[in-house]
Amino acid sequence: MQETPDVGELSPPQRTLMGPGPSPVHPRVLKAMSTPLVGHLDPSFVEIMDETQELLRYAFQTDNQWTIPVSGTGSAAMEAAIGNLVEPGDTFLAPTNGYFGDRMAEMARRAGGDVVRVGAPWGEPLDPDDVADACEEFDPDVFGFVHAETSTGAKQTNVPAITAAAHEHDALVVADTVTSLGGVELRVDDWNIDAAYSGPQKCLSCPPGASPLTLNDRAMDKVLDRDAPARSWYLDLSLLEGYWGDERAYHHTAPISNVYALREALRLVAEEGIEERWARHERVAGALKAGVEAMGLGLNPEPDYWLPSLNAVRVPDGVDDGAVIDYVLEHYDLEIASGLGDLEGDIFRIGCMGHGARPENVTLVLAALADAFDALGADVDGAAGMAAAREQLR
Ligand SMILES: Cc1ncc(COP(=O)(O)O)c(C=O)c1O
């Protein structure tokens, strides 16, 4: 017999989540999660599924019939896209300019693909000419890119030009929109993206668990015409079609409460209006950017490809990034994060996402950073930072 565990009631601290995700969850979304469960085939849930799909199409700006929440985190939606679109022996063209491009490459490799790379330094977007050259050289079957690289804070600009370059060689284009959906301009249909996946815990401000995915007919035709089934049974889109398509037959038990949450988060997007929401992210994150710059800190990416949802702030010389992160967590209950991969130790990653993208959070981040730097003996001008942010928010 094992001893009865003595575990207290759950009482996590109240953090302000301004890191790379998860972001602060809107109270309406939390409330939706605590509403009664129905069965995953209940007629009322079938209606909720339809509504969620309709709301997802709006957020993605697509008419794609095949638009669903995948059960799992963003990586599950990523693996669903790549694992179904890449057949053994296919050539997959992946970017080198960040941590999540590497993850795409790894997933394509595991799906049996031959991975080739198109390069840009970490912190820079892909150049459409380089994509065109790589397509010429490798003739890929599938090309993947990351719209909003959470590891570097760089936004992929010129998306229509890179999708056009891939389509000239008949490659399908799959976009990682985990840190852009609902926060940064994204137009799946207008930009000719064949498949896009995302996560709920970034600009949608929803707990992780049900992750957006959309595929156009061309992409779905490839999935349904595969010679061999996708290697993952759980993420096989031809099987999931039975549940999310017309049939509504059991495949696996959907994470009901996560679908409720996503539906509510997407309702908030629709109420605000997608373009207004993109503009809010740009305005509020713009104040954060102005504030850190006025404090004397640099931002990593060039202004042309600055990513409002994820601000990569350079760590000043002689400062221990971990000490700053620990300080703001301890004294302000504020979460920010360190760099990832090649940029570890060089940047702080400060998110400005969804319900977190509010002026009061910008003020908190700037005040907490100024205090932390002061306590740790770094020379920054906290007052100038606050004044610059206030100016932008007026
Ligand atoms: C750009 C990008 N892609 C994929 C992922 C993977 O998402 P998840 O951690 O929800 O599995 C993340 C997570 O941070 C991300 O930022």
XYZ file of C-alpha atoms and ligand atoms in Angstrom:
410
model
C 0.000 0.000 0.000
C 1.301 3.430 -0.824
C 0.858 6.159 1.752
C -1.979 8.619 1.152
C -0.383 11.746 -0.332
C -0.788 14.924 1.688
C -1.168 17.539 -1.050
C -2.699 20.940 -0.371
C -5.327 22.807 -2.352
C -4.142 24.246 -5.674
C -3.153 27.895 -5.302
C -0.720 29.002 -7.999
C 0.699 32.535 -7.700
C -0.979 35.338 -9.659
C 1.636 36.112 -12.288
C 1.505 38.694 -15.035
C 2.591 36.613 -18.007
C 4.683 38.774 -20.330
C 7.041 36.095 -21.590
C 6.903 34.131 -24.857
C 3.681 32.379 -23.785
C 1.429 31.425 -22.229
C -0.057 34.914 -22.097
C -2.624 36.197 -19.567
C -5.973 34.494 -20.067
C -9.076 36.662 -20.374
C -11.551 36.077 -17.483
C -14.260 35.204 -19.998
C -12.087 32.382 -21.311
C -11.425 31.033 -17.819
C -15.158 31.153 -17.153
C -15.895 29.269 -20.374
C -13.508 26.530 -19.228
C -15.455 25.997 -16.049
C -18.832 25.506 -17.751
C -20.402 22.003 -17.680
C -18.960 19.299 -19.839
C -21.045 17.703 -22.588
C -20.043 14.666 -24.598
C -17.782 15.133 -27.599
C -20.591 13.858 -29.865
C -23.425 15.681 -28.077
C -25.547 17.637 -30.596
C -24.797 20.810 -28.619
C -21.077 20.151 -28.905
C -21.353 19.561 -32.643
C -22.773 23.076 -32.870
C -19.923 24.399 -30.722
C -17.452 22.698 -33.079
C -19.053 24.395 -36.094
C -18.918 27.778 -34.381
C -15.309 27.278 -33.350
C -14.376 26.416 -36.924
C -16.168 29.488 -38.241
C -14.389 31.699 -35.706
C -11.046 30.100 -36.566
C -11.575 30.876 -40.264
C -12.096 34.501 -39.336
C -8.920 34.641 -37.227
C -6.886 32.990 -40.012
C -8.648 35.094 -42.676
C -9.433 32.030 -44.735
C -12.343 30.278 -46.392
C -10.646 26.910 -45.918
C -13.238 24.288 -45.093
C -10.527 22.290 -43.362
C -9.950 24.519 -40.330
C -9.883 22.800 -36.928
C -8.462 22.881 -33.428
C -5.978 20.017 -33.024
C -6.017 18.345 -29.603
C -2.708 19.256 -28.015
C -0.310 22.175 -27.918
C 1.078 24.150 -30.852
C 3.591 21.388 -31.516
C 0.709 18.964 -32.068
C -0.780 21.245 -34.732
C 2.733 21.626 -36.172
C 3.224 17.865 -36.322
C -0.267 17.401 -37.768
C 0.606 19.813 -40.601
C 4.109 18.548 -41.312
C 3.521 14.866 -40.557
C 0.584 14.734 -42.977
C 1.951 16.942 -45.754
C 5.407 15.372 -45.871
C 5.510 11.868 -47.317
C 8.572 9.622 -47.086
C 11.033 10.746 -49.743
C 9.536 14.233 -50.099
C 11.887 17.182 -50.039
C 11.086 19.659 -47.280
C 12.603 23.130 -47.408
C 13.009 24.560 -43.895
C 14.376 27.895 -42.679
C 17.526 28.254 -40.570
C 16.647 31.582 -38.961
C 15.335 30.401 -35.599
C 14.602 27.684 -33.096
C 11.165 26.792 -34.467
C 12.414 26.465 -38.049
C 14.751 23.808 -36.687
C 11.781 22.089 -35.047
C 9.946 22.079 -38.393
C 13.005 20.483 -39.983
C 13.167 17.809 -37.289
C 9.490 16.944 -37.657
C 9.835 16.712 -41.451
C 12.834 14.408 -41.016
C 10.856 12.159 -38.672
C 8.033 12.072 -41.240
C 10.535 10.563 -43.670
C 11.301 13.742 -45.589
C 14.665 14.845 -46.991
C 15.292 18.185 -45.349
C 17.056 20.979 -47.200
C 17.545 24.474 -45.818
C 17.122 28.080 -46.845
C 19.244 30.376 -44.744
C 18.976 33.693 -42.969
C 20.750 34.691 -39.754
C 18.845 34.322 -36.482
C 16.834 37.513 -36.005
C 16.291 38.164 -39.723
C 13.481 37.088 -42.030
C 14.015 34.969 -45.131
C 14.778 36.904 -48.289
C 12.317 36.004 -51.101
C 15.244 35.775 -53.564
C 16.922 33.206 -51.334
C 13.683 31.216 -51.166
C 13.424 31.377 -54.974
C 17.061 30.218 -55.338
C 16.546 27.373 -52.862
C 13.394 26.272 -54.707
C 15.328 26.336 -57.981
C 18.148 24.291 -56.481
C 16.156 21.730 -54.476
C 12.695 21.639 -56.107
C 10.990 21.018 -52.720
C 7.624 19.324 -52.303
C 6.850 21.339 -49.180
C 8.290 24.625 -47.953
C 7.884 25.680 -44.319
C 8.486 29.073 -42.779
C 7.884 30.710 -39.418
C 5.775 33.851 -39.624
C 6.591 35.029 -36.098
C 9.831 33.538 -34.727
C 9.350 33.456 -30.954
C 13.035 32.680 -30.421
C 14.286 35.851 -32.134
C 11.414 38.366 -32.171
C 11.627 38.648 -35.963
C 8.591 38.764 -38.228
C 8.699 37.192 -41.669
C 7.961 40.060 -44.043
C 7.137 39.693 -47.770
C 5.071 36.574 -47.179
C 3.264 36.736 -50.561
C 6.660 36.867 -52.316
C 7.981 33.769 -50.543
C 4.788 31.798 -51.107
C 4.886 32.801 -54.806
C 8.496 31.610 -55.077
C 7.532 28.209 -53.635
C 4.399 27.886 -55.772
C 6.393 28.515 -58.935
C 8.009 25.172 -58.170
C 4.712 23.570 -57.149
C 5.732 23.300 -53.511
C 3.069 23.460 -50.828
C 3.637 26.195 -48.259
C 3.157 25.591 -44.548
C 3.354 28.519 -42.137
C 4.033 28.518 -38.416
C 1.714 31.213 -37.085
C 1.920 30.255 -33.417
C 2.981 33.725 -32.255
C 1.086 35.728 -34.874
C -2.489 34.408 -35.073
C -4.800 36.996 -33.522
C -2.025 39.529 -32.865
C -0.074 40.248 -36.028
C -1.411 40.774 -39.546
C -1.932 37.358 -41.099
C -3.972 36.690 -44.242
C -3.864 33.002 -45.063
C -5.893 33.198 -48.291
C -4.621 36.512 -49.644
C -1.037 35.441 -48.990
C -1.554 32.018 -50.619
C -0.491 29.967 -47.624
C -1.554 26.335 -48.151
C -1.445 25.250 -44.506
C -0.986 27.198 -41.284
C -0.894 26.072 -37.691
C -0.908 27.989 -34.450
C -1.177 27.771 -30.689
C -3.924 29.135 -28.450
C -1.691 30.405 -25.628
C -0.065 33.330 -27.412
C -2.050 36.161 -29.032
C -5.358 34.343 -28.490
C -4.751 34.346 -24.719
C -6.227 30.944 -24.157
C -4.756 28.076 -22.119
C -2.808 25.527 -24.194
C -4.670 22.394 -25.249
C -6.512 22.904 -28.555
C -4.382 24.335 -31.361
C -5.570 25.972 -34.587
C -4.816 24.397 -37.961
C -6.037 25.238 -41.444
C -5.384 23.586 -44.817
C -6.624 24.574 -48.242
C -8.028 22.051 -50.739
C -4.696 21.586 -52.474
C -2.998 20.694 -49.205
C -5.879 18.471 -48.099
C -5.887 16.687 -51.485
C -2.274 15.767 -50.889
C -3.103 14.505 -47.392
C -5.988 12.373 -48.664
C -3.946 11.012 -51.616
C -0.959 9.838 -49.594
C 0.498 6.464 -50.624
C 1.103 5.467 -46.997
C -0.869 6.696 -43.996
C 0.688 9.426 -41.851
C 3.003 7.911 -39.260
C 0.982 9.290 -36.341
C -2.429 7.707 -35.888
C -3.508 10.376 -33.401
C -2.687 13.258 -35.759
C -3.714 11.590 -39.026
C -5.812 14.280 -40.684
C -7.545 11.781 -42.955
C -8.923 10.139 -39.799
C -9.628 13.429 -38.025
C -11.669 14.347 -41.091
C -14.214 11.821 -39.792
C -14.708 13.832 -36.610
C -14.340 17.422 -37.823
C -15.834 16.805 -41.294
C -19.472 16.024 -42.147
C -19.545 12.616 -40.511
C -18.839 13.710 -36.891
C -17.763 10.220 -35.919
C -15.605 9.318 -32.944
C -11.843 9.409 -33.446
C -10.615 10.473 -30.013
C -12.292 12.309 -27.161
C -11.909 16.002 -27.920
C -10.608 18.213 -25.087
C -14.063 19.705 -24.530
C -13.097 22.430 -22.037
C -10.215 23.551 -24.235
C -12.550 23.847 -27.202
C -14.925 25.936 -25.047
C -11.981 28.132 -24.111
C -10.780 28.523 -27.676
C -14.284 29.373 -28.859
C -14.546 32.123 -26.238
C -11.048 33.444 -27.022
C -11.986 33.588 -30.704
C -15.263 35.305 -29.895
C -13.198 38.009 -28.220
C -11.160 38.333 -31.425
C -14.322 38.696 -33.500
C -15.833 41.226 -31.102
C -12.717 43.366 -31.206
C -12.281 42.934 -34.958
C -9.166 41.274 -36.335
C -7.662 44.422 -37.850
C -8.337 46.431 -34.689
C -6.655 43.670 -32.728
C -3.553 43.732 -34.923
C -3.482 47.522 -34.487
C -3.796 47.239 -30.691
C -0.851 44.854 -30.525
C 1.221 47.235 -32.624
C 0.255 50.264 -30.533
C 0.755 48.702 -27.108
C 3.912 46.795 -28.049
C 5.109 49.961 -29.780
C 4.939 51.721 -26.410
C 6.915 48.897 -24.814
C 9.509 49.122 -27.581
C 9.767 52.912 -27.241
C 10.088 52.502 -23.477
C 12.919 49.956 -23.487
C 14.746 51.911 -26.185
C 14.464 55.153 -24.194
C 15.805 53.291 -21.153
C 18.929 52.676 -23.207
C 18.287 49.043 -24.112
C 18.413 47.840 -27.708
C 15.883 45.724 -29.514
C 17.323 42.807 -31.423
C 15.542 42.759 -34.772
C 15.641 45.670 -37.218
C 12.539 47.916 -37.082
C 11.353 46.571 -40.466
C 10.791 43.123 -39.074
C 10.084 43.898 -35.419
C 7.471 41.493 -34.068
C 4.978 43.267 -31.761
C 3.925 40.067 -30.033
C 7.478 39.151 -28.995
C 10.025 41.799 -28.148
C 13.625 40.628 -28.135
C 15.370 43.119 -25.842
C 19.155 42.986 -25.755
C 20.708 42.168 -22.378
C 23.019 45.068 -21.424
C 26.736 44.282 -21.111
C 27.715 42.913 -17.738
C 24.136 42.053 -16.728
C 23.120 38.507 -15.832
C 19.817 37.956 -17.651
C 18.774 35.221 -15.211
C 19.177 37.580 -12.247
C 16.863 40.154 -13.887
C 14.268 37.510 -14.728
C 14.366 36.147 -11.166
C 14.138 39.667 -9.708
C 11.003 40.685 -11.597
C 9.363 37.346 -10.845
C 10.126 37.619 -7.144
C 9.310 41.301 -6.663
C 6.595 41.895 -9.261
C 5.116 38.458 -9.978
C 6.056 39.273 -13.560
C 7.160 36.615 -16.027
C 9.576 37.484 -18.806
C 11.977 35.000 -20.399
C 15.551 34.551 -21.506
C 16.768 33.909 -25.038
C 16.545 30.504 -26.661
C 19.101 28.604 -28.740
C 21.656 30.855 -30.463
C 20.377 33.920 -28.559
C 20.531 32.423 -25.061
C 22.015 34.986 -22.685
C 21.842 37.758 -25.327
C 18.181 38.772 -25.172
C 15.166 38.959 -22.909
C 11.971 37.787 -24.556
C 9.087 40.020 -23.563
C 5.724 39.077 -24.945
C 2.905 41.483 -25.670
C 0.140 39.115 -26.585
C -3.632 39.054 -26.571
C -5.110 40.016 -23.211
C -1.557 40.836 -22.084
C -1.227 43.596 -24.682
C -2.569 46.340 -22.418
C -1.026 49.663 -21.347
C -0.914 48.739 -17.649
C 1.267 45.738 -18.457
C 3.692 47.912 -20.412
C 3.982 50.208 -17.400
C 4.549 47.240 -15.106
C 7.245 45.724 -17.348
C 9.121 49.024 -17.652
C 8.915 49.810 -13.935
C 9.972 46.298 -12.946
C 12.880 46.265 -15.400
C 14.091 49.696 -14.240
C 13.978 48.537 -10.628
C 15.754 45.265 -11.423
C 18.535 46.971 -13.364
C 18.951 49.524 -10.604
C 19.147 46.812 -7.945
C 21.668 44.885 -10.018
C 23.816 47.967 -10.641
C 23.123 48.422 -14.388
C 22.924 51.909 -15.816
C 19.490 52.446 -17.421
C 17.197 55.463 -17.468
C 13.899 54.187 -16.054
C 12.189 57.589 -16.045
C 12.969 58.172 -19.730
C 11.550 54.738 -20.521
C 8.305 55.475 -18.736
C 7.968 58.884 -20.393
C 8.549 57.462 -23.888
C 5.964 54.724 -23.361
C 3.413 57.193 -21.997
C 3.941 59.415 -24.993
C 3.171 56.510 -27.375
C 0.062 55.494 -25.485
C -1.543 58.957 -25.435
C 6.835 29.796 -33.247
C 6.454 28.617 -32.418
N 6.177 27.456 -33.022
C 5.820 26.365 -32.321
C 5.714 26.399 -30.939
C 5.318 25.158 -30.204
O 4.155 25.364 -29.476
P 3.864 24.573 -28.105
O 4.929 24.949 -27.135
O 2.500 25.080 -27.716
O 3.864 23.140 -28.412
C 5.993 27.582 -30.269
C 5.927 27.661 -28.804
O 6.399 28.573 -28.180
C 6.371 28.722 -31.026
O 6.642 29.876 -30.414
